[in-house]
PDB file of C-alpha atoms in Angstrom:
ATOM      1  CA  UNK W   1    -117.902 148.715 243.911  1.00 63.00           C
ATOM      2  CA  UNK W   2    -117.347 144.947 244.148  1.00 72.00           C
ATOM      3  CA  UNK W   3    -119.673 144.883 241.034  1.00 72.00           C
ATOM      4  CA  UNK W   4    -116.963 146.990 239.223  1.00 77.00           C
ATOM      5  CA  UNK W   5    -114.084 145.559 240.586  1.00 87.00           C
ATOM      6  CA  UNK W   6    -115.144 142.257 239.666  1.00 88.00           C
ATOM      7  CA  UNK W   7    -116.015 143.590 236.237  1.00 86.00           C
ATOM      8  CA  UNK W   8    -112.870 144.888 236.032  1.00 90.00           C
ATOM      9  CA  UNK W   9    -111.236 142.117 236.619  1.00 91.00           C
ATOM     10  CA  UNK W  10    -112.929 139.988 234.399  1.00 89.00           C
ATOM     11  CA  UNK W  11    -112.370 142.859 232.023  1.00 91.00           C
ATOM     12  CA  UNK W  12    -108.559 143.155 232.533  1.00 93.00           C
ATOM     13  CA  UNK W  13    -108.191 139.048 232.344  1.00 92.00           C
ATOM     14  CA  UNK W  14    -110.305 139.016 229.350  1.00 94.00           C
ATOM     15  CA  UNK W  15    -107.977 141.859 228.041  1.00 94.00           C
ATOM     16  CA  UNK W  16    -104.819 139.546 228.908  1.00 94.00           C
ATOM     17  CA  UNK W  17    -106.508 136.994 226.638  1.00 95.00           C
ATOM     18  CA  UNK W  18    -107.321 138.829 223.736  1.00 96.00           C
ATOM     19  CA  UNK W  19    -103.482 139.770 224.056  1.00 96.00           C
ATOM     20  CA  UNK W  20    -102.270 136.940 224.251  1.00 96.00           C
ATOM     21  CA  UNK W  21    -104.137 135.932 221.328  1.00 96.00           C
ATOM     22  CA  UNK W  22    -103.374 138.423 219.498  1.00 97.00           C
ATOM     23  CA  UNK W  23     -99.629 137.716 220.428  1.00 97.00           C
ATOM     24  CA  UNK W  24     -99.689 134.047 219.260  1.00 96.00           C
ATOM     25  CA  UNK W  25    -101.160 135.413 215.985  1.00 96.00           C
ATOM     26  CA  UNK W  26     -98.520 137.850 215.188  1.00 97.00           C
ATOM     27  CA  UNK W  27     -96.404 134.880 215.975  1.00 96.00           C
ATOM     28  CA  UNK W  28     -98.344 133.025 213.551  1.00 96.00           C
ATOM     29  CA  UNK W  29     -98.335 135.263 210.966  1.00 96.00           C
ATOM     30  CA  UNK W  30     -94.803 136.122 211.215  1.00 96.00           C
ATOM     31  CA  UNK W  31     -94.246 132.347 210.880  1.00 96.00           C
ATOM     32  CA  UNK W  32     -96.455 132.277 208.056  1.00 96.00           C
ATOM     33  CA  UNK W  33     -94.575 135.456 206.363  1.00 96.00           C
ATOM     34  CA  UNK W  34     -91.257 133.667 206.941  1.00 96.00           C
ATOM     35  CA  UNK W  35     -92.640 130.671 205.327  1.00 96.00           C
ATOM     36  CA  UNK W  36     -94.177 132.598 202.309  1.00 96.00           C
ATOM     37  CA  UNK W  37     -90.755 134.229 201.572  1.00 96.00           C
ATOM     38  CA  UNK W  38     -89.463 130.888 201.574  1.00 96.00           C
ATOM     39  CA  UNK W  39     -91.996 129.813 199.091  1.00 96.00           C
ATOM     40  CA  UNK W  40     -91.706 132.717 197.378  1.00 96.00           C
ATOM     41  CA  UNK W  41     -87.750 132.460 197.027  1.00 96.00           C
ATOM     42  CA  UNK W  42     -88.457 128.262 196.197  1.00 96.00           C
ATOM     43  CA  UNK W  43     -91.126 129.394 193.500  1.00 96.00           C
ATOM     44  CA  UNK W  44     -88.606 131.961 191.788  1.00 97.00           C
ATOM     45  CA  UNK W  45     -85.602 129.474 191.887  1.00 97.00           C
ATOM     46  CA  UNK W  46     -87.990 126.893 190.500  1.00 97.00           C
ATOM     47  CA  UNK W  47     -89.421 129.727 187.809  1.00 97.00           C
ATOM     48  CA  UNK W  48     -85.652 130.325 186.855  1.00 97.00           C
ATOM     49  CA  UNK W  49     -84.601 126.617 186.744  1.00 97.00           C
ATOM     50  CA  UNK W  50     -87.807 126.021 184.630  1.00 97.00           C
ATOM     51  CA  UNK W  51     -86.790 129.046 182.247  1.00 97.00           C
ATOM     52  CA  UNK W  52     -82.902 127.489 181.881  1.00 97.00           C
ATOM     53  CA  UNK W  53     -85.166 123.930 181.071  1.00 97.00           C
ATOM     54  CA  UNK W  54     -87.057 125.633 178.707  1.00 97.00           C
ATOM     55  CA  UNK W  55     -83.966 127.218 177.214  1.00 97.00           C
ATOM     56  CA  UNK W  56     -82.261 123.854 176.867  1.00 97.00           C
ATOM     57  CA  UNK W  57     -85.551 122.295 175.321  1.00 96.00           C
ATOM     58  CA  UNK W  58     -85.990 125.263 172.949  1.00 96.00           C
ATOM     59  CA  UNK W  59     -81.536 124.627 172.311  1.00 95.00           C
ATOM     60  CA  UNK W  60     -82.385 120.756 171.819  1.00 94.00           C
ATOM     61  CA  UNK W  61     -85.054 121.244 169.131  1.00 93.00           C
ATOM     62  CA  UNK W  62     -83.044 123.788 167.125  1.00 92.00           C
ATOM     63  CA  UNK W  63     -80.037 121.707 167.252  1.00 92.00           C
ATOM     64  CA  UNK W  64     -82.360 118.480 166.501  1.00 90.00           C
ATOM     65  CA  UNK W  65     -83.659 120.309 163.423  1.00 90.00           C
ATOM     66  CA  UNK W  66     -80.227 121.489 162.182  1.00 90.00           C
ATOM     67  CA  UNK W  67     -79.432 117.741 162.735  1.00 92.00           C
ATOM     68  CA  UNK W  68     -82.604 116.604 160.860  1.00 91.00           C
ATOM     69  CA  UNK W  69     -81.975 118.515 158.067  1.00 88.00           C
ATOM     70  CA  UNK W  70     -78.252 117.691 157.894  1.00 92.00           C
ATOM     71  CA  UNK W  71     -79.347 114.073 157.988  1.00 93.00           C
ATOM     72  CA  UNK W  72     -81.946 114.823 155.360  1.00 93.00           C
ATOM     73  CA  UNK W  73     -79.253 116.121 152.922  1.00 94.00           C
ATOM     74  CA  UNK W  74     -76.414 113.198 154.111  1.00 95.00           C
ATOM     75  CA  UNK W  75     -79.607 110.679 152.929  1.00 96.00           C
ATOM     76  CA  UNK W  76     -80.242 112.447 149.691  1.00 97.00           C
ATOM     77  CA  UNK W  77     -76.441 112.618 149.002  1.00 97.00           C
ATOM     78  CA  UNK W  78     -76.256 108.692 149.875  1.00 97.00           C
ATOM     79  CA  UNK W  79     -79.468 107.647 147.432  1.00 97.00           C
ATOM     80  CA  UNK W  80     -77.903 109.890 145.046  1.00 97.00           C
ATOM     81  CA  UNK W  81     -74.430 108.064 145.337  1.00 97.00           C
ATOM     82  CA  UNK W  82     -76.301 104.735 145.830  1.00 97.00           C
ATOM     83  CA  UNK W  83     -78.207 105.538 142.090  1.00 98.00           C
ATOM     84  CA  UNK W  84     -75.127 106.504 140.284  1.00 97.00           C
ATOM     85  CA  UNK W  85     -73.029 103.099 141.753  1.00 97.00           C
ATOM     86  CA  UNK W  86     -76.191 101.536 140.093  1.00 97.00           C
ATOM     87  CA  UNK W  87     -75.658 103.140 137.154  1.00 97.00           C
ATOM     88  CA  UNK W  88     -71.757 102.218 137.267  1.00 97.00           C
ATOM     89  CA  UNK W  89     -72.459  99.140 137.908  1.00 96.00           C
ATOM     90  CA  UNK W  90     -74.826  98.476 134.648  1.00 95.00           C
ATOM     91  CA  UNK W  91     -72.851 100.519 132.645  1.00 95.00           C
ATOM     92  CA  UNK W  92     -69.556  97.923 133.782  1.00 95.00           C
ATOM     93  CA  UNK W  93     -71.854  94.988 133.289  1.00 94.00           C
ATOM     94  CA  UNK W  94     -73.104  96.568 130.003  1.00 94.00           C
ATOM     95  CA  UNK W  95     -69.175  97.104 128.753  1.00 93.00           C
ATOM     96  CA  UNK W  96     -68.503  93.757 130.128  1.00 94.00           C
ATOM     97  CA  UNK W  97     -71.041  91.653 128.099  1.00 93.00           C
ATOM     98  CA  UNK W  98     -69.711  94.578 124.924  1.00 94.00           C
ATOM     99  CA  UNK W  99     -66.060  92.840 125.601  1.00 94.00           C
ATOM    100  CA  UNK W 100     -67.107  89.361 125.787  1.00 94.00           C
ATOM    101  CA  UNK W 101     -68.447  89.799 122.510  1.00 95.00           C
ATOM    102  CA  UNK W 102     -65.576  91.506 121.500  1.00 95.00           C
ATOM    103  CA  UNK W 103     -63.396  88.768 122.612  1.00 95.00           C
ATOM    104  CA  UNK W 104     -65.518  86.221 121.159  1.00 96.00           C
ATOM    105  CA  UNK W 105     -65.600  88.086 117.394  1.00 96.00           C
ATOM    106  CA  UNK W 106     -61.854  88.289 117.561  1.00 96.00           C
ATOM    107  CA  UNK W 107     -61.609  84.710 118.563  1.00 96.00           C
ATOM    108  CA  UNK W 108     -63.554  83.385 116.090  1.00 97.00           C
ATOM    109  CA  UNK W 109     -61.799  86.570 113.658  1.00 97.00           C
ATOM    110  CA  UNK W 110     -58.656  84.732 114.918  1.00 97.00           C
ATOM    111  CA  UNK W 111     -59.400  81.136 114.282  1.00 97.00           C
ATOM    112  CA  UNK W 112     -60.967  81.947 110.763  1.00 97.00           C
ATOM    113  CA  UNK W 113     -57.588  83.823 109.876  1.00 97.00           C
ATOM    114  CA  UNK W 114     -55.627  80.712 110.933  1.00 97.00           C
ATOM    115  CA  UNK W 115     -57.720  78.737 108.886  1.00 96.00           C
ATOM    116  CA  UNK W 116     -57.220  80.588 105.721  1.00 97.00           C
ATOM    117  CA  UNK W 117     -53.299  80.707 106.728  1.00 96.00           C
ATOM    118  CA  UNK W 118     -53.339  77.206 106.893  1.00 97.00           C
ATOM    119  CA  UNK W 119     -54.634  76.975 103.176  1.00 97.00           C
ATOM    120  CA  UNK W 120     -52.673  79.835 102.345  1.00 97.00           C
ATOM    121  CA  UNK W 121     -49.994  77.300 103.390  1.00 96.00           C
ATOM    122  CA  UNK W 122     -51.066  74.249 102.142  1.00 96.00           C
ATOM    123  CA  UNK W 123     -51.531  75.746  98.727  1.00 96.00           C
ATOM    124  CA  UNK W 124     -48.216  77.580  98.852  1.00 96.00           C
ATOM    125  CA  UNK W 125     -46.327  73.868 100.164  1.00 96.00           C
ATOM    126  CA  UNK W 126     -48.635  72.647  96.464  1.00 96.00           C
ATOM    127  CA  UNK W 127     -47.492  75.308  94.565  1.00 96.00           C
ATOM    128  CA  UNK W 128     -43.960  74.961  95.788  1.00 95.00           C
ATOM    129  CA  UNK W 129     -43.958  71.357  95.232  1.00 95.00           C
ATOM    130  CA  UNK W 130     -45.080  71.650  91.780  1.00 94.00           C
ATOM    131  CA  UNK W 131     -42.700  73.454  91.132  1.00 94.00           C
ATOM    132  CA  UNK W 132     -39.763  71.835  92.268  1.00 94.00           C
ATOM    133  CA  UNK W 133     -41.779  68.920  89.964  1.00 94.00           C
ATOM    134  CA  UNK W 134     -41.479  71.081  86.525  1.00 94.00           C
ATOM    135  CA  UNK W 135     -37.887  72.464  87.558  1.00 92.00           C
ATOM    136  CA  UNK W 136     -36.614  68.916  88.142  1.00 91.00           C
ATOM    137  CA  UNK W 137     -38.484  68.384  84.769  1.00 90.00           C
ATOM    138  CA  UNK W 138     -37.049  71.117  82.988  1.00 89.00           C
ATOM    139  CA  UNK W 139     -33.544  70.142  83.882  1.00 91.00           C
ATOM    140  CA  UNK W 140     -33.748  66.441  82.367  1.00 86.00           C
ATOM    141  CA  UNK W 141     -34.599  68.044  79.246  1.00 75.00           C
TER     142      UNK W 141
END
């Protein structure tokens, strides 16, 4: 009887562990399953804010091609504009050098005239003279 008391005892505190145990396990793993929601709930915020990141990103490189390709054409447009002011530029320098040749053809065109005028002159101031010679001849006749 003492045998089966005893072993009833030992049985009973032995039971008492075990539930005990068992009780700071359930404690445990209720922790543990309040902790995992809270990861859970972190890891879906996190999976959201990555997916709003990703959004932006994906935003950022269309905008940074529409840019690219906006800055391609403003670069053509500028070589373009920079080859015609070129162009403008020769062409003025071209015209230029075409005037100063002008200028110098009527200068010297100008200068030869004068010349000629001047003997046109002279000979007319002759002629003129030589005649006022024969008329003041003619009238002591």
């Amino acid at each position: 009887v003492e045998e089966v008391s005893s072993a009833s005892k030992a049985a009973a505190d032995e039971l008492g562990t075990l539930r005990s145990q068992v009780a700071r396990e359930q404690a445990l793993a209720a922790s543990a399953r309040s902790e995992l929601a809270v990861e859970r709930e972190s890891a879906a915020t996190a999976r959201s804010e990555l997916e709003q990141e990703r959004k932006a990103a994906a935003q950022a490189r269309f905008d940074g091609a529409a840019h690219s390709g906006e800055l391609s054409v403003a670069q053509m447009e500028l070589e373009a504009r920079a080859k015609e002011c070129e162009q403008l530029r020769a062409r003025v320098s071209e015209l230029s050098s075409a005037a100063r040749v002008e200028e110098e053809r009527l200068y010297a065109q100008l200068a030869e005239e004068r010349s000629q005028s001047a003997q046109k002159a002279a000979a007319a101031a002759t002629t003129a003279r030589d005649l006022a010679v024969a008329e003041a001849e003619l009238q002591t006749r």
